[in-house]
Amino acid sequence: MKSYDQLFIDGRWVAPGKRGSFETLDPSNEQVIANVAAATSEDIDLAVKAARRAFDEGPWPRMRGVERATVLRRIARGIRDRLSELAELEVRDNGKPLPEALWDLGDAAGCFEFYAGLAEQLDDHAETPIKLSDDRFSSIARKEPVGVAGAIIPWNFPMLMAAWKVAPALAAGCTMVLKPSELTPLTALELADIAAAADLPPGVLNVVTGLGKDAGAPLAEHPGIDKLAFTGSVPTGSRIMQAAARDIKNISLELGGKSPFIVFDDSDIDAAVEWIMFGIFWNQGEVCSATSRVLVQRGIYERLLDRLEEETRKITIGNGLEEGVLLGPIVSRAQYDKVREAVERGVSEGARLVTGGGRPAHLDRGYFMEPAIFADVPAESWIWNEEIFGPVVCIRPFDDEAQAVRSANDSRFGLAAAVMSRDTVRCERVARALRAGIVWINCSQPTFTEAPWGGYKQSGIGRELGEWGLNNYLETKQITRYESDQPWGWYIK
Ligand code: NAD
C-alpha cells in the first residue's frame, strides 16, 4: 500500500511539522490500511498561508473562467481514468459496497465537469447591469470569488463530499484548504495528486489530514480563512459557527437530519418497500438525508411491514468488495457502538424490533450489523427523534394527511423528506407543506449535481450543488458610477 504520511501544501507533499500520524482502518476486517499524516495548527497555518498567497498573488482568481474550466475538466478526467482504483480505495477506507463507491466516484467527476461549465458561464455573466431609480448613476453587480475557503468534510461520502466543495470553490476562483475526515482520508489525498497532475497552480488546493480537534478546529479558527464550508454533525457545526462568529467568516453548513418518508395507502407496496429500503439501507444508512422516519398510512401498515421485513432479510451483508454485497460494515468501532446502542435504546423505549440490529452470524470480524426495522415507534422516543446514522429505520402508522404532515414536520431537523402516493395532486400539496430543503416524490435519495442541496432548521445553512453551490463561493460587489455632467451640488453650490 502506498504511503499517505504527508500533507499537500502549496503544490508539494510535506511531512507534518510534528511528524505525527494516525491510523485509518478497513472497517470490514479492522486492519490498518495506512498511517496518515496528522496535521496540527502549525501545518494548518502553512496551508492557509499558501492558499492566501495563491489567492492574493497567484494566477487562479485572475484567470478567465474558461481557463479554470480546462483544469476542472482535467481533474474530472483524472478521476475517471482511475475510477475503479479510487472506488476500491474508498470501499477499503469507508466500507461501502463497490457499486456505490463507483457511483460516488462517477458523480464526483461529474461534479467537476458541471462546475467547469458554470466557470465558463461566469466569463459572460459575472457582471449584471442594475436599473437604478436615479438615471444620473449607473451600476453593475459583479460576482467575485470570496477568497480563501476552508472545507471540513465527513466520512460517509469521502470523495463526493470533497468534490461538492472543491469543484464550486475552484470554479469561482477561490483557493482552498480541505480537511477530510480522519476516518476516511485516503481519496482526498489522491484528489490532491490528481489536481497537481491537472496543472492546478500551487497553493490553490491544499489537503491537510488530521483529527477534528487538532486540524479541523485550527482551520475553522484561522483568521486567514474568508469562508468556511462544513459538512458533518450538528454539535461540530455549532462549534464551527462559533469559531466563524469571532471574525465574521462567511459560512455554509450541511448538517444532520432525521428525514421523514410519508407513504399513503394508495401506494404500490413493492415500490414503497424499494424506496424505503433505498432511503435507509443505501450506504449503510450513513446518509445525512436518509429517510429514517417512515410514516405509513394505517390501511397498508401491516402489509407493508411484512414485505419490508421479507426484503430486508434478503440483503447480502459483507465486505463491500465482494460481488453482490448490498450492505457493508459501519465505518468505525465508535459509530458501530453508537448504532448498536441506538437499537438497544429503541427496544427499551418500547418500539417493536421487527428484524435486524444484531451481528450477522457469518461475520465475526468487522463492524457489521443486520439492517434493522423498528415498528410502532413512540413519537416521543429518542430513536424517533434523533439521527442514528446507520441502517435502522423507524416506522409509525398515521390516519390522515394533516396528521402525517404534522408528524413529519415535528422535528428540529429539516434536511430532506419524501412522499409517496398515486395521487399526484396530493403529492404536490404535501411536498409544499413539508419543512425540508429537499423533497422527493415517489422516490427517496436520488441526488443531482444541478439541483440545490441543503437543509432547513438545524440541518444547516446555505445550499450546495447547482448554481447555489457556486454562489457559496462568490461575493457580490456593486460598482456604481456617477454619469451626469452636472455637479453634485450638495456642498459646492
Ligand atoms: P463530525 O461532525 O464528527 O465530523 C465532521 C468533520 O468535522 C470531520 O472532518 C472532523 O474531523 C471535523 N471536526 C470534528 N471536530 C471538529 C472541531 N471541533 N472543529 C473543526 N472540525 C472538527 O461528523 P461525522 O461523524 O464525520 O459525519 C456524520 C455527520 O455528518 C452526520 O450527522 C450527518 O448527518 C452529517 N452529514 C451531513 C451531510 C449533509 O449534506 N447535510 C452530508 C454528510 C454527512
PDB file of C-alpha atoms in Angstrom, residues 165-343:
ATOM      1  CA  LYS A 165     -16.847  21.758  -2.068  1.00  0.00           C
ATOM      2  CA  VAL A 166     -13.637  21.777  -4.113  1.00  0.00           C
ATOM      3  CA  ALA A 167     -15.308  21.949  -7.556  1.00  0.00           C
ATOM      4  CA  PRO A 168     -17.524  25.038  -6.982  1.00  0.00           C
ATOM      5  CA  ALA A 169     -14.818  26.804  -4.946  1.00  0.00           C
ATOM      6  CA  LEU A 170     -12.250  26.372  -7.708  1.00  0.00           C
ATOM      7  CA  ALA A 171     -14.792  27.261 -10.401  1.00  0.00           C
ATOM      8  CA  ALA A 172     -15.500  30.523  -8.557  1.00  0.00           C
ATOM      9  CA  GLY A 173     -11.768  31.370  -8.424  1.00  0.00           C
ATOM     10  CA  CYS A 174     -11.289  30.677  -4.712  1.00  0.00           C
ATOM     11  CA  THR A 175      -8.361  28.853  -3.192  1.00  0.00           C
ATOM     12  CA  MET A 176      -8.952  26.176  -0.583  1.00  0.00           C
ATOM     13  CA  VAL A 177      -7.701  24.196   2.375  1.00  0.00           C
ATOM     14  CA  LEU A 178      -9.539  20.871   2.554  1.00  0.00           C
ATOM     15  CA  LYS A 179      -9.627  18.722   5.680  1.00  0.00           C
ATOM     16  CA  PRO A 180     -11.150  15.287   5.128  1.00  0.00           C
ATOM     17  CA  SER A 181     -12.473  13.126   7.960  1.00  0.00           C
ATOM     18  CA  GLU A 182      -9.817  11.267   9.920  1.00  0.00           C
ATOM     19  CA  LEU A 183     -11.870   8.087   9.374  1.00  0.00           C
ATOM     20  CA  THR A 184     -11.659   8.240   5.566  1.00  0.00           C
ATOM     21  CA  PRO A 185      -8.789  10.484   4.476  1.00  0.00           C
ATOM     22  CA  LEU A 186      -7.327   8.498   1.575  1.00  0.00           C
ATOM     23  CA  THR A 187      -9.274   9.553  -1.518  1.00  0.00           C
ATOM     24  CA  ALA A 188      -8.902  13.255  -0.623  1.00  0.00           C
ATOM     25  CA  LEU A 189      -5.119  12.751  -0.691  1.00  0.00           C
ATOM     26  CA  GLU A 190      -5.487  11.098  -4.102  1.00  0.00           C
ATOM     27  CA  LEU A 191      -7.529  14.103  -5.223  1.00  0.00           C
ATOM     28  CA  ALA A 192      -4.550  16.318  -4.353  1.00  0.00           C
ATOM     29  CA  ASP A 193      -2.380  14.206  -6.674  1.00  0.00           C
ATOM     30  CA  ILE A 194      -4.997  14.373  -9.421  1.00  0.00           C
ATOM     31  CA  ALA A 195      -5.283  18.160  -9.070  1.00  0.00           C
ATOM     32  CA  ALA A 196      -1.494  18.563  -9.247  1.00  0.00           C
ATOM     33  CA  ALA A 197      -1.359  16.373 -12.373  1.00  0.00           C
ATOM     34  CA  ALA A 198      -4.111  18.566 -13.861  1.00  0.00           C
ATOM     35  CA  ASP A 199      -1.758  21.582 -13.502  1.00  0.00           C
ATOM     36  CA  LEU A 200      -3.739  23.318 -10.794  1.00  0.00           C
ATOM     37  CA  PRO A 201      -1.370  26.118  -9.674  1.00  0.00           C
ATOM     38  CA  PRO A 202       0.422  25.579  -6.326  1.00  0.00           C
ATOM     39  CA  GLY A 203      -1.496  26.672  -3.236  1.00  0.00           C
ATOM     40  CA  VAL A 204      -4.914  26.640  -4.920  1.00  0.00           C
ATOM     41  CA  LEU A 205      -5.907  23.337  -3.311  1.00  0.00           C
ATOM     42  CA  ASN A 206      -4.218  22.235  -0.098  1.00  0.00           C
ATOM     43  CA  VAL A 207      -5.197  18.939   1.547  1.00  0.00           C
ATOM     44  CA  VAL A 208      -4.477  18.516   5.241  1.00  0.00           C
ATOM     45  CA  THR A 209      -5.374  15.316   7.046  1.00  0.00           C
ATOM     46  CA  GLY A 210      -5.791  15.215  10.788  1.00  0.00           C
ATOM     47  CA  LEU A 211      -8.111  14.964  13.749  1.00  0.00           C
ATOM     48  CA  GLY A 212     -11.037  17.311  14.261  1.00  0.00           C
ATOM     49  CA  LYS A 213      -9.655  18.966  17.370  1.00  0.00           C
ATOM     50  CA  ASP A 214      -6.041  19.227  16.131  1.00  0.00           C
ATOM     51  CA  ALA A 215      -6.569  20.111  12.451  1.00  0.00           C
ATOM     52  CA  GLY A 216     -10.278  20.957  11.987  1.00  0.00           C
ATOM     53  CA  ALA A 217     -10.549  23.420  14.870  1.00  0.00           C
ATOM     54  CA  PRO A 218      -7.425  25.457  13.906  1.00  0.00           C
ATOM     55  CA  LEU A 219      -8.710  25.628  10.340  1.00  0.00           C
ATOM     56  CA  ALA A 220     -12.126  26.874  11.496  1.00  0.00           C
ATOM     57  CA  GLU A 221     -10.471  29.439  13.762  1.00  0.00           C
ATOM     58  CA  HIS A 222      -7.787  30.658  11.336  1.00  0.00           C
ATOM     59  CA  PRO A 223      -8.095  34.396  10.603  1.00  0.00           C
ATOM     60  CA  GLY A 224      -6.707  33.857   7.077  1.00  0.00           C
ATOM     61  CA  ILE A 225      -9.852  31.975   6.029  1.00  0.00           C
ATOM     62  CA  ASP A 226     -12.623  34.031   4.387  1.00  0.00           C
ATOM     63  CA  LYS A 227     -15.176  31.277   4.036  1.00  0.00           C
ATOM     64  CA  LEU A 228     -15.844  28.038   5.904  1.00  0.00           C
ATOM     65  CA  ALA A 229     -17.775  25.215   4.306  1.00  0.00           C
ATOM     66  CA  PHE A 230     -18.618  22.389   6.685  1.00  0.00           C
ATOM     67  CA  THR A 231     -20.459  19.108   6.380  1.00  0.00           C
ATOM     68  CA  GLY A 232     -20.844  16.970   9.463  1.00  0.00           C
ATOM     69  CA  SER A 233     -22.740  16.648  12.699  1.00  0.00           C
ATOM     70  CA  VAL A 234     -24.846  19.319  14.401  1.00  0.00           C
ATOM     71  CA  PRO A 235     -22.603  19.650  17.512  1.00  0.00           C
ATOM     72  CA  THR A 236     -19.484  20.175  15.379  1.00  0.00           C
ATOM     73  CA  GLY A 237     -21.430  22.530  13.099  1.00  0.00           C
ATOM     74  CA  SER A 238     -22.355  24.589  16.127  1.00  0.00           C
ATOM     75  CA  ARG A 239     -18.677  24.762  17.169  1.00  0.00           C
ATOM     76  CA  ILE A 240     -17.679  25.799  13.646  1.00  0.00           C
ATOM     77  CA  MET A 241     -20.317  28.527  13.698  1.00  0.00           C
ATOM     78  CA  GLN A 242     -18.963  29.839  16.999  1.00  0.00           C
ATOM     79  CA  ALA A 243     -15.407  29.844  15.614  1.00  0.00           C
ATOM     80  CA  ALA A 244     -16.632  31.656  12.491  1.00  0.00           C
ATOM     81  CA  ALA A 245     -18.537  34.205  14.573  1.00  0.00           C
ATOM     82  CA  ARG A 246     -15.334  35.540  16.092  1.00  0.00           C
ATOM     83  CA  ASP A 247     -14.160  37.186  12.885  1.00  0.00           C
ATOM     84  CA  ILE A 248     -17.447  37.057  10.950  1.00  0.00           C
ATOM     85  CA  LYS A 249     -16.460  34.381   8.445  1.00  0.00           C
ATOM     86  CA  ASN A 250     -18.886  33.535   5.702  1.00  0.00           C
ATOM     87  CA  ILE A 251     -20.145  30.001   6.478  1.00  0.00           C
ATOM     88  CA  SER A 252     -22.206  27.261   4.950  1.00  0.00           C
ATOM     89  CA  LEU A 253     -23.245  24.236   6.991  1.00  0.00           C
ATOM     90  CA  GLU A 254     -24.627  20.892   5.841  1.00  0.00           C
ATOM     91  CA  LEU A 255     -25.600  19.039   8.982  1.00  0.00           C
ATOM     92  CA  GLY A 256     -27.611  16.070  10.102  1.00  0.00           C
ATOM     93  CA  GLY A 257     -31.186  15.012   9.626  1.00  0.00           C
ATOM     94  CA  LYS A 258     -33.999  12.708  10.674  1.00  0.00           C
ATOM     95  CA  SER A 259     -35.868  12.843   7.430  1.00  0.00           C
ATOM     96  CA  PRO A 260     -39.473  11.620   7.155  1.00  0.00           C
ATOM     97  CA  PHE A 261     -40.990   9.489   4.398  1.00  0.00           C
ATOM     98  CA  ILE A 262     -44.814   9.587   4.179  1.00  0.00           C
ATOM     99  CA  VAL A 263     -46.399   6.596   2.418  1.00  0.00           C
ATOM    100  CA  PHE A 264     -50.116   6.910   1.609  1.00  0.00           C
ATOM    101  CA  ASP A 265     -52.234   3.778   1.368  1.00  0.00           C
ATOM    102  CA  ASP A 266     -52.858   4.074  -2.385  1.00  0.00           C
ATOM    103  CA  SER A 267     -49.132   3.414  -2.995  1.00  0.00           C
ATOM    104  CA  ASP A 268     -47.834   0.340  -4.742  1.00  0.00           C
ATOM    105  CA  ILE A 269     -46.437  -1.679  -1.837  1.00  0.00           C
ATOM    106  CA  ASP A 270     -43.409  -3.052  -3.696  1.00  0.00           C
ATOM    107  CA  ALA A 271     -42.439   0.405  -4.930  1.00  0.00           C
ATOM    108  CA  ALA A 272     -42.825   1.759  -1.395  1.00  0.00           C
ATOM    109  CA  VAL A 273     -40.680  -1.043   0.048  1.00  0.00           C
ATOM    110  CA  GLU A 274     -37.986  -0.483  -2.600  1.00  0.00           C
ATOM    111  CA  TRP A 275     -37.732   3.256  -1.899  1.00  0.00           C
ATOM    112  CA  ILE A 276     -37.960   2.864   1.882  1.00  0.00           C
ATOM    113  CA  MET A 277     -35.036   0.432   1.678  1.00  0.00           C
ATOM    114  CA  PHE A 278     -33.053   2.667  -0.655  1.00  0.00           C
ATOM    115  CA  GLY A 279     -33.821   5.577   1.650  1.00  0.00           C
ATOM    116  CA  ILE A 280     -32.285   3.961   4.713  1.00  0.00           C
ATOM    117  CA  PHE A 281     -30.064   0.987   3.820  1.00  0.00           C
ATOM    118  CA  TRP A 282     -28.083   2.521   0.955  1.00  0.00           C
ATOM    119  CA  ASN A 283     -24.585   3.435   2.177  1.00  0.00           C
ATOM    120  CA  GLN A 284     -25.387   1.539   5.450  1.00  0.00           C
ATOM    121  CA  GLY A 285     -27.828   4.309   6.344  1.00  0.00           C
ATOM    122  CA  GLU A 286     -24.837   6.605   6.833  1.00  0.00           C
ATOM    123  CA  VAL A 287     -26.521   9.243   4.738  1.00  0.00           C
ATOM    124  CA  CYS A 288     -27.397  12.692   6.047  1.00  0.00           C
ATOM    125  CA  SER A 289     -30.624  12.726   4.017  1.00  0.00           C
ATOM    126  CA  ALA A 290     -31.600   9.109   4.875  1.00  0.00           C
ATOM    127  CA  THR A 291     -35.374   8.826   5.228  1.00  0.00           C
ATOM    128  CA  SER A 292     -35.057   7.204   8.637  1.00  0.00           C
ATOM    129  CA  ARG A 293     -38.558   8.083   9.944  1.00  0.00           C
ATOM    130  CA  VAL A 294     -41.261   6.403   7.912  1.00  0.00           C
ATOM    131  CA  LEU A 295     -44.956   7.260   8.315  1.00  0.00           C
ATOM    132  CA  VAL A 296     -47.226   4.649   6.740  1.00  0.00           C
ATOM    133  CA  GLN A 297     -50.978   5.106   6.366  1.00  0.00           C
ATOM    134  CA  ARG A 298     -52.854   2.623   8.511  1.00  0.00           C
ATOM    135  CA  GLY A 299     -54.632   0.848   5.616  1.00  0.00           C
ATOM    136  CA  ILE A 300     -51.371  -0.742   4.368  1.00  0.00           C
ATOM    137  CA  TYR A 301     -49.291  -0.576   7.555  1.00  0.00           C
ATOM    138  CA  GLU A 302     -49.054  -4.282   8.455  1.00  0.00           C
ATOM    139  CA  ARG A 303     -48.871  -5.477   4.821  1.00  0.00           C
ATOM    140  CA  LEU A 304     -46.061  -3.069   4.079  1.00  0.00           C
ATOM    141  CA  LEU A 305     -44.172  -4.073   7.227  1.00  0.00           C
ATOM    142  CA  ASP A 306     -44.372  -7.744   6.216  1.00  0.00           C
ATOM    143  CA  ARG A 307     -42.986  -7.067   2.714  1.00  0.00           C
ATOM    144  CA  LEU A 308     -40.307  -4.754   4.110  1.00  0.00           C
ATOM    145  CA  GLU A 309     -39.197  -7.400   6.588  1.00  0.00           C
ATOM    146  CA  GLU A 310     -39.120 -10.071   3.869  1.00  0.00           C
ATOM    147  CA  GLU A 311     -36.959  -7.967   1.533  1.00  0.00           C
ATOM    148  CA  THR A 312     -34.712  -6.627   4.305  1.00  0.00           C
ATOM    149  CA  ARG A 313     -33.825 -10.145   5.409  1.00  0.00           C
ATOM    150  CA  LYS A 314     -32.582 -10.862   1.883  1.00  0.00           C
ATOM    151  CA  ILE A 315     -29.950  -8.092   1.908  1.00  0.00           C
ATOM    152  CA  THR A 316     -26.470  -9.540   1.398  1.00  0.00           C
ATOM    153  CA  ILE A 317     -24.134  -8.213   4.081  1.00  0.00           C
ATOM    154  CA  GLY A 318     -20.358  -8.407   3.760  1.00  0.00           C
ATOM    155  CA  ASN A 319     -17.116  -6.854   2.590  1.00  0.00           C
ATOM    156  CA  GLY A 320     -18.027  -4.145   0.096  1.00  0.00           C
ATOM    157  CA  LEU A 321     -15.536  -5.545  -2.426  1.00  0.00           C
ATOM    158  CA  GLU A 322     -17.406  -8.858  -2.659  1.00  0.00           C
ATOM    159  CA  GLU A 323     -19.785  -9.403  -5.540  1.00  0.00           C
ATOM    160  CA  GLY A 324     -23.467  -8.987  -4.672  1.00  0.00           C
ATOM    161  CA  VAL A 325     -22.958  -7.269  -1.304  1.00  0.00           C
ATOM    162  CA  LEU A 326     -25.596  -4.584  -0.668  1.00  0.00           C
ATOM    163  CA  LEU A 327     -24.686  -3.643   2.891  1.00  0.00           C
ATOM    164  CA  GLY A 328     -21.099  -3.136   4.036  1.00  0.00           C
ATOM    165  CA  PRO A 329     -19.743  -2.567   7.546  1.00  0.00           C
ATOM    166  CA  ILE A 330     -20.381   0.566   9.609  1.00  0.00           C
ATOM    167  CA  VAL A 331     -17.455   2.965   9.192  1.00  0.00           C
ATOM    168  CA  SER A 332     -15.794   2.662  12.614  1.00  0.00           C
ATOM    169  CA  ARG A 333     -15.935   0.998  16.014  1.00  0.00           C
ATOM    170  CA  ALA A 334     -17.305   4.202  17.595  1.00  0.00           C
ATOM    171  CA  GLN A 335     -20.085   4.561  15.027  1.00  0.00           C
ATOM    172  CA  TYR A 336     -20.868   0.836  15.266  1.00  0.00           C
ATOM    173  CA  ASP A 337     -21.233   1.085  19.055  1.00  0.00           C
ATOM    174  CA  LYS A 338     -23.416   4.174  18.636  1.00  0.00           C
ATOM    175  CA  VAL A 339     -25.767   2.416  16.226  1.00  0.00           C
ATOM    176  CA  ARG A 340     -25.923  -0.763  18.355  1.00  0.00           C
ATOM    177  CA  GLU A 341     -26.729   1.347  21.431  1.00  0.00           C
ATOM    178  CA  ALA A 342     -29.491   3.098  19.483  1.00  0.00           C
ATOM    179  CA  VAL A 343     -31.028  -0.304  18.709  1.00  0.00           C
TER     180      VAL A 343
END
